[in-house]
CSV table of C-alpha atoms in Angstrom, one decimal:
chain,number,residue,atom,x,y,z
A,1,UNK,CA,135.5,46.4,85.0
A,2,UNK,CA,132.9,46.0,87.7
A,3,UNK,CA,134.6,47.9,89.9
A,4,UNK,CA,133.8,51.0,87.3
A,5,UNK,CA,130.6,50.4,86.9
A,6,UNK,CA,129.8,50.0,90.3
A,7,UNK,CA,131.5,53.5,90.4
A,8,UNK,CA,129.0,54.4,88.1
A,9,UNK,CA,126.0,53.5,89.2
A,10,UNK,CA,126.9,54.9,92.7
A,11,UNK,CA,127.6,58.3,91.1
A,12,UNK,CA,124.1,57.7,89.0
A,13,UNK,CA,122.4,57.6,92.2
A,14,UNK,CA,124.1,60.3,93.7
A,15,UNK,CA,122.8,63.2,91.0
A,16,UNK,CA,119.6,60.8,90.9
A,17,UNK,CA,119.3,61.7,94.8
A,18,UNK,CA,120.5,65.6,94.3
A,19,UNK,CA,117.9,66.1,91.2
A,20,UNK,CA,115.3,64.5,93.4
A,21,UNK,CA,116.4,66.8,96.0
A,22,UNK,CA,116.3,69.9,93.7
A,23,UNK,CA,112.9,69.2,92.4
A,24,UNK,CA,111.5,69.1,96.0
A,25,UNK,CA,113.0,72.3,96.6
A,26,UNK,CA,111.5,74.1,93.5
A,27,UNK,CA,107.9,72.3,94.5
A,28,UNK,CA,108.3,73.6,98.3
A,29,UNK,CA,109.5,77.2,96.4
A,30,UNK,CA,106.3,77.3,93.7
A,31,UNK,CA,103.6,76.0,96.6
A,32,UNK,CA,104.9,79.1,98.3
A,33,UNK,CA,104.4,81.4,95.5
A,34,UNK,CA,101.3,80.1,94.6
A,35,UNK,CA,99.9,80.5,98.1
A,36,UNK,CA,101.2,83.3,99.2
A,37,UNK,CA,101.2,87.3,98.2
A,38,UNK,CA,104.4,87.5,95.8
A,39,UNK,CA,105.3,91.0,96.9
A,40,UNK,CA,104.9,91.1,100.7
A,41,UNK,CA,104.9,86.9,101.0
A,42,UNK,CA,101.8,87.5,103.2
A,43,UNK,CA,98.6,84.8,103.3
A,44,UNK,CA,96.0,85.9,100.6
A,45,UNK,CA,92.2,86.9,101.6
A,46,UNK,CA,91.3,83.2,100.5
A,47,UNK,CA,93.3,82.1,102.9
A,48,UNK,CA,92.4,84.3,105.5
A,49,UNK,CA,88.4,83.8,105.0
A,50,UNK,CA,89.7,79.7,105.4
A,51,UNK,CA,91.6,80.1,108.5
A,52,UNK,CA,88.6,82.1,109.8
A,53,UNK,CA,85.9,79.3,109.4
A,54,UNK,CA,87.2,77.0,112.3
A,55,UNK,CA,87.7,80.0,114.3
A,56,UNK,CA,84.0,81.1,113.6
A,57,UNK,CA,82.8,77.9,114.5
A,58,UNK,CA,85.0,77.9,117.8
A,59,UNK,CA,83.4,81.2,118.5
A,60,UNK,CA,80.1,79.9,117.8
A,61,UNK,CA,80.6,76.6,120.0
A,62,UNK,CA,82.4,78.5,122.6
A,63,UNK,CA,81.2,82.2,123.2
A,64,UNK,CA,84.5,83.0,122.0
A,65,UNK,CA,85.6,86.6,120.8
A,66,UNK,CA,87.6,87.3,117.2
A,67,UNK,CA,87.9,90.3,115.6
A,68,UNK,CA,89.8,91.4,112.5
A,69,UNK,CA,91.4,94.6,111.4
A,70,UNK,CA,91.6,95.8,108.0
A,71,UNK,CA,94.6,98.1,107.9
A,72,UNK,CA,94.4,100.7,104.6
A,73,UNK,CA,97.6,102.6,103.8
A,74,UNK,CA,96.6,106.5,103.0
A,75,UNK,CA,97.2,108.1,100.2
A,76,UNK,CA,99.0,105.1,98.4
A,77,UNK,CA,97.6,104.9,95.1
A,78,UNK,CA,99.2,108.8,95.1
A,79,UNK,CA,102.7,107.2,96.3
A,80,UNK,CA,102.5,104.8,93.3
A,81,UNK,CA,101.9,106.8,91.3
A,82,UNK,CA,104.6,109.8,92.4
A,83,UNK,CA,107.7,107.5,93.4
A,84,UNK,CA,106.7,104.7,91.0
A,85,UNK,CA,105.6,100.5,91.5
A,86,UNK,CA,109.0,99.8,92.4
A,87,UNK,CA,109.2,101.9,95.5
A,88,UNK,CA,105.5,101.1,96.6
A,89,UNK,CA,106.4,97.2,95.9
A,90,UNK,CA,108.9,97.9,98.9
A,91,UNK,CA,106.6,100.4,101.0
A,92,UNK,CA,104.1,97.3,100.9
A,93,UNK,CA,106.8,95.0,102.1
A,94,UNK,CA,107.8,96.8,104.8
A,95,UNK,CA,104.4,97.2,106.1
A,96,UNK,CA,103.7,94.1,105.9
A,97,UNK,CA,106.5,92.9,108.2
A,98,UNK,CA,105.7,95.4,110.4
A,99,UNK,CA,102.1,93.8,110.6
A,100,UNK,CA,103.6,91.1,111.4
A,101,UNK,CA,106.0,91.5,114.0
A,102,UNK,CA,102.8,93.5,115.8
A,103,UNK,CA,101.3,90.2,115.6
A,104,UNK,CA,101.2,87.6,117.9
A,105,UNK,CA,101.6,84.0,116.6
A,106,UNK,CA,98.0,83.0,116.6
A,107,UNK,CA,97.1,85.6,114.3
A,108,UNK,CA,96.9,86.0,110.6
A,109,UNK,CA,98.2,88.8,108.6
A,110,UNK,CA,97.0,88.7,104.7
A,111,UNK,CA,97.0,91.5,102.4
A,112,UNK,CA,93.5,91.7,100.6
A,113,UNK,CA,94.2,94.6,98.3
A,114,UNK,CA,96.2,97.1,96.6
A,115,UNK,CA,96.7,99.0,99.6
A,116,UNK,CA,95.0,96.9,102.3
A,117,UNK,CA,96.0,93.9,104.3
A,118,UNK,CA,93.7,92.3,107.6
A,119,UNK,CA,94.4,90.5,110.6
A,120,UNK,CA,92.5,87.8,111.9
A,121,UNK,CA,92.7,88.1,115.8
A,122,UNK,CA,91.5,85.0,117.7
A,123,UNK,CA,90.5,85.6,121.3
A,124,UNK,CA,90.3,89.3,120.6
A,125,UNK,CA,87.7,91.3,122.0
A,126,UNK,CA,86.7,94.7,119.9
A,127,UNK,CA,89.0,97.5,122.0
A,128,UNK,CA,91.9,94.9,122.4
A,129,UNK,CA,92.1,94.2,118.2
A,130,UNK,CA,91.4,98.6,118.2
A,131,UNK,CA,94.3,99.2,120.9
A,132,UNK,CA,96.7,96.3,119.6
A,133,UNK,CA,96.1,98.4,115.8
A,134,UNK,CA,96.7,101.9,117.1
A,135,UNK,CA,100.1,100.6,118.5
A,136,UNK,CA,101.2,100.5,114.7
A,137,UNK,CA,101.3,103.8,113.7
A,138,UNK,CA,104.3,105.4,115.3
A,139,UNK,CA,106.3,102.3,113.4
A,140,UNK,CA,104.4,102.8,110.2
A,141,UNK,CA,105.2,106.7,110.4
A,142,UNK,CA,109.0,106.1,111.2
A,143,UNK,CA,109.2,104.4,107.8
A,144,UNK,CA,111.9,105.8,105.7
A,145,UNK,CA,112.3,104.2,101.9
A,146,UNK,CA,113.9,106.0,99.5
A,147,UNK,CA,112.2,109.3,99.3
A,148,UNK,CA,109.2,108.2,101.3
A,149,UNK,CA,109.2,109.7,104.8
A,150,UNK,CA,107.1,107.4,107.0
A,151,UNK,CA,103.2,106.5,106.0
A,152,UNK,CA,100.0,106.7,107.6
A,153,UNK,CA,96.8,104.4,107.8
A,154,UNK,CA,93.2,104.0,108.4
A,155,UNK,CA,92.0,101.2,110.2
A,156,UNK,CA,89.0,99.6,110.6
A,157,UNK,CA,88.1,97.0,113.0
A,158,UNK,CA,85.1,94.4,113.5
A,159,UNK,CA,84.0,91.8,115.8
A,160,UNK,CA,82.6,88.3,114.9
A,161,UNK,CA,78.3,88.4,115.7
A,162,UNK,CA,76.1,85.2,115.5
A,163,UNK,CA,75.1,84.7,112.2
A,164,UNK,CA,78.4,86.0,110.3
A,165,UNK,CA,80.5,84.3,107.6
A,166,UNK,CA,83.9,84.9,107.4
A,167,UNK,CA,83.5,86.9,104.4
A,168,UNK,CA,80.8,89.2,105.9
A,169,UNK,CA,82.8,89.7,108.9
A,170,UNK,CA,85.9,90.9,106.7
A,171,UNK,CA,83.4,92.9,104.7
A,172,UNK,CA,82.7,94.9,107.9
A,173,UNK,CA,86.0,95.5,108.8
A,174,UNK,CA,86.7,97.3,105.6
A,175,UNK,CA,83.3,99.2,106.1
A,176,UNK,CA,84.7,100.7,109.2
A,177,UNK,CA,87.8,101.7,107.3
A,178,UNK,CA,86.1,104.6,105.6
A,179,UNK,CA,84.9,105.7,108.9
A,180,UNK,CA,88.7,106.1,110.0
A,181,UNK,CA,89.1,107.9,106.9
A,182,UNK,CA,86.4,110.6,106.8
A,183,UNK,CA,87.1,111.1,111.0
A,184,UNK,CA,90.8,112.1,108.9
A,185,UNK,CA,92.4,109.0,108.5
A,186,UNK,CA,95.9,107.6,110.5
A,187,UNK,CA,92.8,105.8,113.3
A,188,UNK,CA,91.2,103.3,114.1
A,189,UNK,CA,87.6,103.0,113.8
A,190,UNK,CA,85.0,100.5,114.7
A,191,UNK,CA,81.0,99.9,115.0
A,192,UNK,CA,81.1,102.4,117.5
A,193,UNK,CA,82.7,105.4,114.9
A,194,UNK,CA,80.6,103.9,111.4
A,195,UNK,CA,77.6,106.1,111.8
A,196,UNK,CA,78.3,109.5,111.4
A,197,UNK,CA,77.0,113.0,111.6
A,198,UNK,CA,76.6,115.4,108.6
A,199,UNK,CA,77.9,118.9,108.5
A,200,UNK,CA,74.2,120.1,110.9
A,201,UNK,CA,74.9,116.7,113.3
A,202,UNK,CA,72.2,115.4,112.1
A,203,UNK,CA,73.0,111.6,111.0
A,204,UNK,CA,73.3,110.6,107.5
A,205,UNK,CA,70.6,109.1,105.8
A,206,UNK,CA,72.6,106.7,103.2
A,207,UNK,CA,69.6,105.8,101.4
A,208,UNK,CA,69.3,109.4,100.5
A,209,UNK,CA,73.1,109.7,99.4
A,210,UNK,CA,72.4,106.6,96.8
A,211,UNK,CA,69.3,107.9,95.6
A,212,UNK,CA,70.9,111.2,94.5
A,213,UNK,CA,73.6,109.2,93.0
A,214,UNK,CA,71.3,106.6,91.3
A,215,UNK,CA,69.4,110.0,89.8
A,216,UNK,CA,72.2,111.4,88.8
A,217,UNK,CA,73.5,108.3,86.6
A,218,UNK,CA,70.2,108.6,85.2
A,219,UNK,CA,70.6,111.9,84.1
A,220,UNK,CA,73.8,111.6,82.7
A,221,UNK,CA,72.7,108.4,80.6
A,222,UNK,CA,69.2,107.2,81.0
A,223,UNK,CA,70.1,103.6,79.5
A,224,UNK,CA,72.8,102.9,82.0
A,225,UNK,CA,70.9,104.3,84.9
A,226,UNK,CA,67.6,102.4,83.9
A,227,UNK,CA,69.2,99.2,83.1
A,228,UNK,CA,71.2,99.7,86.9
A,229,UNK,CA,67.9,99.7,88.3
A,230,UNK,CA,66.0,96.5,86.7
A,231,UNK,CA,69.5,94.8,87.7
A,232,UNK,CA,68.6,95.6,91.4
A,233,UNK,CA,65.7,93.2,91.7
A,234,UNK,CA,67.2,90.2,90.4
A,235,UNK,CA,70.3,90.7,92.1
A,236,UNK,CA,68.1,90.8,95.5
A,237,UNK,CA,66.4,87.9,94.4
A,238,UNK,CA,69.7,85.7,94.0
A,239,UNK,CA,71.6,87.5,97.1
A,240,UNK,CA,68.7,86.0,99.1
A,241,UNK,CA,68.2,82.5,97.3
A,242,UNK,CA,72.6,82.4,98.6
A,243,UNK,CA,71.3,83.6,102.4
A,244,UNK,CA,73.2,86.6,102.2
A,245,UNK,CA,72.3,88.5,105.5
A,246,UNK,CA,69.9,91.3,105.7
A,247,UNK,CA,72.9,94.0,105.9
A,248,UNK,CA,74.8,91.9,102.9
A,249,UNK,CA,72.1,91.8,101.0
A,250,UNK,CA,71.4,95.7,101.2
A,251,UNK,CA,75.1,96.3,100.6
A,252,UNK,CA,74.6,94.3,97.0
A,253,UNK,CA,71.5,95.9,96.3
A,254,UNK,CA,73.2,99.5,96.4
A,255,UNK,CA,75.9,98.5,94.7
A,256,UNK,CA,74.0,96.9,91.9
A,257,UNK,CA,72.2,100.1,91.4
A,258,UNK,CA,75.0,101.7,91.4
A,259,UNK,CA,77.9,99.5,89.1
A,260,UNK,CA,78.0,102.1,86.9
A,261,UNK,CA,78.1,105.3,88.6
A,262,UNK,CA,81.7,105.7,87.3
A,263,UNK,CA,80.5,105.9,83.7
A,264,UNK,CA,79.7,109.7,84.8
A,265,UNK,CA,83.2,110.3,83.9
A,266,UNK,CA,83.2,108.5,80.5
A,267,UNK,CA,83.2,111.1,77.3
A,268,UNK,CA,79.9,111.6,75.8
A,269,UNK,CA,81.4,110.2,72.3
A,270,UNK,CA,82.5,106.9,74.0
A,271,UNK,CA,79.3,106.7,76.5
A,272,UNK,CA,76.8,107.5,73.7
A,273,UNK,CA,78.5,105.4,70.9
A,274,UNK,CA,75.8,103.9,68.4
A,275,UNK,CA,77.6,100.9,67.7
A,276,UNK,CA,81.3,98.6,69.2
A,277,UNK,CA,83.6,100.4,71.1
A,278,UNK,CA,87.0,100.2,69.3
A,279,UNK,CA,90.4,99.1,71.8
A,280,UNK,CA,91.2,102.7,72.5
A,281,UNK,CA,87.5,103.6,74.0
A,282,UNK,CA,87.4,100.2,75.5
A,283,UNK,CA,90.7,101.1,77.5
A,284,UNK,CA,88.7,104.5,78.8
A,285,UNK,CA,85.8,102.7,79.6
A,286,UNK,CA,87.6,99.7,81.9
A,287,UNK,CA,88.2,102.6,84.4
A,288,UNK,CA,84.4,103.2,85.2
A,289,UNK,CA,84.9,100.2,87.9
A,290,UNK,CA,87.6,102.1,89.5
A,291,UNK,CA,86.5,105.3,88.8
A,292,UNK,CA,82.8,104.4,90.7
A,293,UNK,CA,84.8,103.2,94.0
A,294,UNK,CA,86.9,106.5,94.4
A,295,UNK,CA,83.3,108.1,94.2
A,296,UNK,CA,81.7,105.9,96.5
A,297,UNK,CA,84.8,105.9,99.1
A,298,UNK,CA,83.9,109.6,99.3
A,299,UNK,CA,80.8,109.2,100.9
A,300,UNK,CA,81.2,108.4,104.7
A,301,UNK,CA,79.7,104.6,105.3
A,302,UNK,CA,79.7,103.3,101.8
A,303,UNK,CA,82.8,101.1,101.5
A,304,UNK,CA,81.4,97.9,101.7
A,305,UNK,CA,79.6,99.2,98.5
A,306,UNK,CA,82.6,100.7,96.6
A,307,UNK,CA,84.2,97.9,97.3
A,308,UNK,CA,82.2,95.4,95.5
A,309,UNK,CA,81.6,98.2,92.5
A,310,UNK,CA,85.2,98.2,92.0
A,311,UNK,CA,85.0,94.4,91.3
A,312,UNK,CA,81.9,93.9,89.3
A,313,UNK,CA,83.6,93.0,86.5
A,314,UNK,CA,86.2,90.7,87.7
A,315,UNK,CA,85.6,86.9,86.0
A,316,UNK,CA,85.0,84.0,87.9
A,317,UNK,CA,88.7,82.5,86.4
A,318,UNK,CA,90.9,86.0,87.1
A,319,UNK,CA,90.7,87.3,83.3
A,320,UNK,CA,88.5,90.6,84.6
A,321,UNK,CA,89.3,93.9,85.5
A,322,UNK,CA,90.5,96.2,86.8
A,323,UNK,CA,92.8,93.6,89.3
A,324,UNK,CA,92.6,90.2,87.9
A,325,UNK,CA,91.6,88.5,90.7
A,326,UNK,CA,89.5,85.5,90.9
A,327,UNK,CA,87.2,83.0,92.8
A,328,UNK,CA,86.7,83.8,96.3
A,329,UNK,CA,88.4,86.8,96.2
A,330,UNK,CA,86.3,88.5,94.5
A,331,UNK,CA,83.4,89.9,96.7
A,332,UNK,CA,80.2,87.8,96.6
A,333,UNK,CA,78.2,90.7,95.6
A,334,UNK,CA,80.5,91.4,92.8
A,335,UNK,CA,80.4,87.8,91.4
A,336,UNK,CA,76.2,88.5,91.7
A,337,UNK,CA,76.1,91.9,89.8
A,338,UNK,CA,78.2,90.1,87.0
A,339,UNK,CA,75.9,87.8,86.3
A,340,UNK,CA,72.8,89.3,86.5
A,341,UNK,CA,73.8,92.5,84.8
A,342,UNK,CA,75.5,90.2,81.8
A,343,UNK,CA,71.7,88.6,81.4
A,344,UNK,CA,69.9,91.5,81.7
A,345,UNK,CA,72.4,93.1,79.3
A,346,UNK,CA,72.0,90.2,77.1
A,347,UNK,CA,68.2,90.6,77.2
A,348,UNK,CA,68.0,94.4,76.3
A,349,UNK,CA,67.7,95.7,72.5
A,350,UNK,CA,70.8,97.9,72.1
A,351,UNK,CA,71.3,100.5,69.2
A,352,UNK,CA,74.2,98.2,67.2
A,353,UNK,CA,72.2,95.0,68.1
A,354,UNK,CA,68.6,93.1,68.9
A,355,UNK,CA,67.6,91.5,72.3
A,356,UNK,CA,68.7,87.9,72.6
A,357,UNK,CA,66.0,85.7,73.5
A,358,UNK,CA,65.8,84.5,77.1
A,359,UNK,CA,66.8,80.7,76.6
A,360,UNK,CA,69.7,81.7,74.5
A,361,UNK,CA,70.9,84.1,77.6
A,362,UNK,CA,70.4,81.4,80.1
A,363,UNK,CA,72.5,79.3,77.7
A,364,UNK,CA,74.9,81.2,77.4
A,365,UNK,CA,74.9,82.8,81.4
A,366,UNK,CA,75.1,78.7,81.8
A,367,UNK,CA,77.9,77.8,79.3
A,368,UNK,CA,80.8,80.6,81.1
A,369,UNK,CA,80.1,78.9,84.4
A,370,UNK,CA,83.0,78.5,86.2
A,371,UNK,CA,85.0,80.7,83.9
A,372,UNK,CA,83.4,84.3,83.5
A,373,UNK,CA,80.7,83.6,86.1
A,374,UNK,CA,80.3,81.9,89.9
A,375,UNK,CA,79.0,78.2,89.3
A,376,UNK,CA,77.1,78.7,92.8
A,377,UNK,CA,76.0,82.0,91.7
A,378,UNK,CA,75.0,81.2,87.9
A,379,UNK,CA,72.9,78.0,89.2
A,380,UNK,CA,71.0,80.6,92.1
A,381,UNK,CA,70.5,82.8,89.3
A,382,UNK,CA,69.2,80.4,86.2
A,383,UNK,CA,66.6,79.2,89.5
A,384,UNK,CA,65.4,82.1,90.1
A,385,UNK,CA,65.0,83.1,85.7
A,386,UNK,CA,62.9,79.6,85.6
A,387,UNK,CA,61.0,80.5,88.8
A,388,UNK,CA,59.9,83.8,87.3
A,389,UNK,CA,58.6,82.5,84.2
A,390,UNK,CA,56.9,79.5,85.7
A,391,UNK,CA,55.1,81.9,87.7
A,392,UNK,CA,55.0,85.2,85.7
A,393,UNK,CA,53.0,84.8,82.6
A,394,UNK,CA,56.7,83.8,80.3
A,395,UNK,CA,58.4,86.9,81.0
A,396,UNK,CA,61.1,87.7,84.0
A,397,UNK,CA,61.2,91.3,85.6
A,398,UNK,CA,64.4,92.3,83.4
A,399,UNK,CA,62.7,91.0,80.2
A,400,UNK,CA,59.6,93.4,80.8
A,401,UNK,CA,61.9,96.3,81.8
A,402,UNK,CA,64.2,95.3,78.7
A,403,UNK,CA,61.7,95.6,76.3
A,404,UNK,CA,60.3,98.6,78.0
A,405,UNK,CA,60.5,101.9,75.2
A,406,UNK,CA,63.6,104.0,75.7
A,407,UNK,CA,62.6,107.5,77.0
């Protein structure tokens, strides 16, 4: 009798020891899927801006050089779209372990978009990271998946300066990117390749390019274009109270202006509607993010931009559009516009409703904290309200332009 239930107890702890043994395995398998990419099992950006702080800092300390490459597959929103997610799923994979096996061990490879992925290259000088890159393409061109016959890329590539966050430095990588592109794309571009010439070689004068744009929003709907532009100044205002460098801050400042340059492509009936837009309008009027970006993208120099118009309304907790993503992913300048364009929006007399008053709007800017909007960002931002009304007479900039008479 106590022969058997010593049997028993020994075969008690025996599944006791293989369940325990299971359950670690499904914890090591769900830490990998929630840190990871789940379609090419890369790093994701927020885990590529954290490995690049202690490397920052050792550059800082050291005089050391690191660069990153951000590597943007052409023309494959077109090969989604022809041959299908499926097929694209596995073009991605197999570019990303080609990243990979170009890689040496002390780098990083993290994909950071749809169609993008970046390297962080410690001890990498500028034309090292450039020639290390341009050693890619003949593998990326031999690829052959199903019907796709070998892909091509545009790379951009940028080196750490003093005064650079990880974020910023990323940021100019993709920048260069759109160089690489407009000099015809399957390159590699850097600082060197970002300013370039217009058809009479003259060089382009961006502000110019955004003015015309920001006039021609205007034109097409004066609402959205004059609300873009009382946005601008209180997105400054808060892109400076977060010490967003000088270059950052003009990148945010554009792109704040112009968010909604892809609403030029909206129906008049949907654009102009007096009162809520129903489900089917509000489908046609999510794609004005993505819409803007593939403008913007086609201006030589302005990717930084696009990229952060494309994002401006993703929510702080990954229930945006139009990719979901959330926290740090999301470009800073994006998180900004959000906020300030939700309490300027807030603030404005519309035809279907009446102006909310400015303590309700900071209440309620306040109460999605964390969820729709940036805590950091939403506290900068609530400052800088108070601030203006301490000091202003009771009314903030957007109030005054708010309340302003429609044209």
């Amino acid at each position: 009798m106590r022969g058997r239930g010593r049997q028993e107890i020994e075969r008690l702890e025996t599944s006791l020891a293989q369940a325990r043994g299971r359950i670690a395995e499904l914890e090591g398998e769900l830490r990998r899927l929630t840190t990871s990419d789940p379609v090419t099992g890369l790093s994701t950006l927020a885990q590529l801006h954290g490995r690049l702080e202690p490397e920052i800092d050792r550059a800082r300390r050291h005089g050391r050089p690191l660069s990153v490459a951000v590597v943007d597959l052409d023309g494959f929103r077109a090969l989604n779209g022809h041959h299908g997610r499926a097929v694209g799923d596995r073009v991605l994979a197999a570019a990303a372990r080609l990243l990979t096996e170009h890689t040496r061990s002390s780098d990083l490879v993290a994909r950071c978009g749809d169609d993008e992925f970046a390297i962080a290259m410690p001890e990498t000088a500028t034309a090292e990271a450039a020639q290390a890159c341009e050693r890619l393409f003949g593998d990326l061109e031999a690829l052959r998946i199903e019907a796709v016959e070998g892909v091509s890329a545009s790379v951009g590539v940028a080196s750490w300066e003093r005064g650079m966050t990880a974020e910023q430095l990323v940021a100019a990588a993709a920048g260069h990117v759109d160089a690489a592109r407009a000099l015809g794309g399957g390159r590699v571009a850097t600082a060197a390749d970002a300013e370039l010439p217009t058809g009479d070689g003259q060089p382009r004068a961006k502000g110019d390019v955004i003015a015309a744009l920001a006039e021609a929003l205007t034109e097409r709907d004066r609402y959205t274009g004059e609300h873009s532009e009382s946005v601008v100044d209180l997105v400054e205002a808060v892109a400076r109270g977060l010490a967003l460098s000088t270059t950052e801050v003009e990148h945010v400042k554009a792109a704040a202006l112009l968010h909604d340059i892809g609403k030029v492509a909206i129906p008049d009936h949907i654009l102009n509607k007096p009162g809520p837009l129903d489900d089917d309008e509000w489908q046609v009027m999510r794609e004005h993010p993505v819409v803007g970006e593939r403008i913007l993208r086609a201006i030589p120099g302005m990717g930084p931009i696009a990229r952060i118009v494309r994002h401006e309304h993703e929510r702080f907790d990954g229930g945006g559009y139009p990719d979901g993503i959330a926290g740090e992913e999301i470009p800073i300048g994006a998180r900004i516009i959000l906020a300030c364009d939700a309490y300027h929006a807030m603030v404005s007399d519309r035809p279907y409703r009446k102006a909310m008053a400015h303590a309700e709007a900071i209440r309620e800017i306040g109460d999605h904290a964390g969820s729709q909007f940036d805590p950091r960002v939403t506290e900068m931002l609530i400052g800088v309200l108070y601030g203006r009304r301490q000091s202003g007479g009771g009314r903030t900039d957007a109030e005054a332009a708010a309340s302003a008479p429609a044209a």
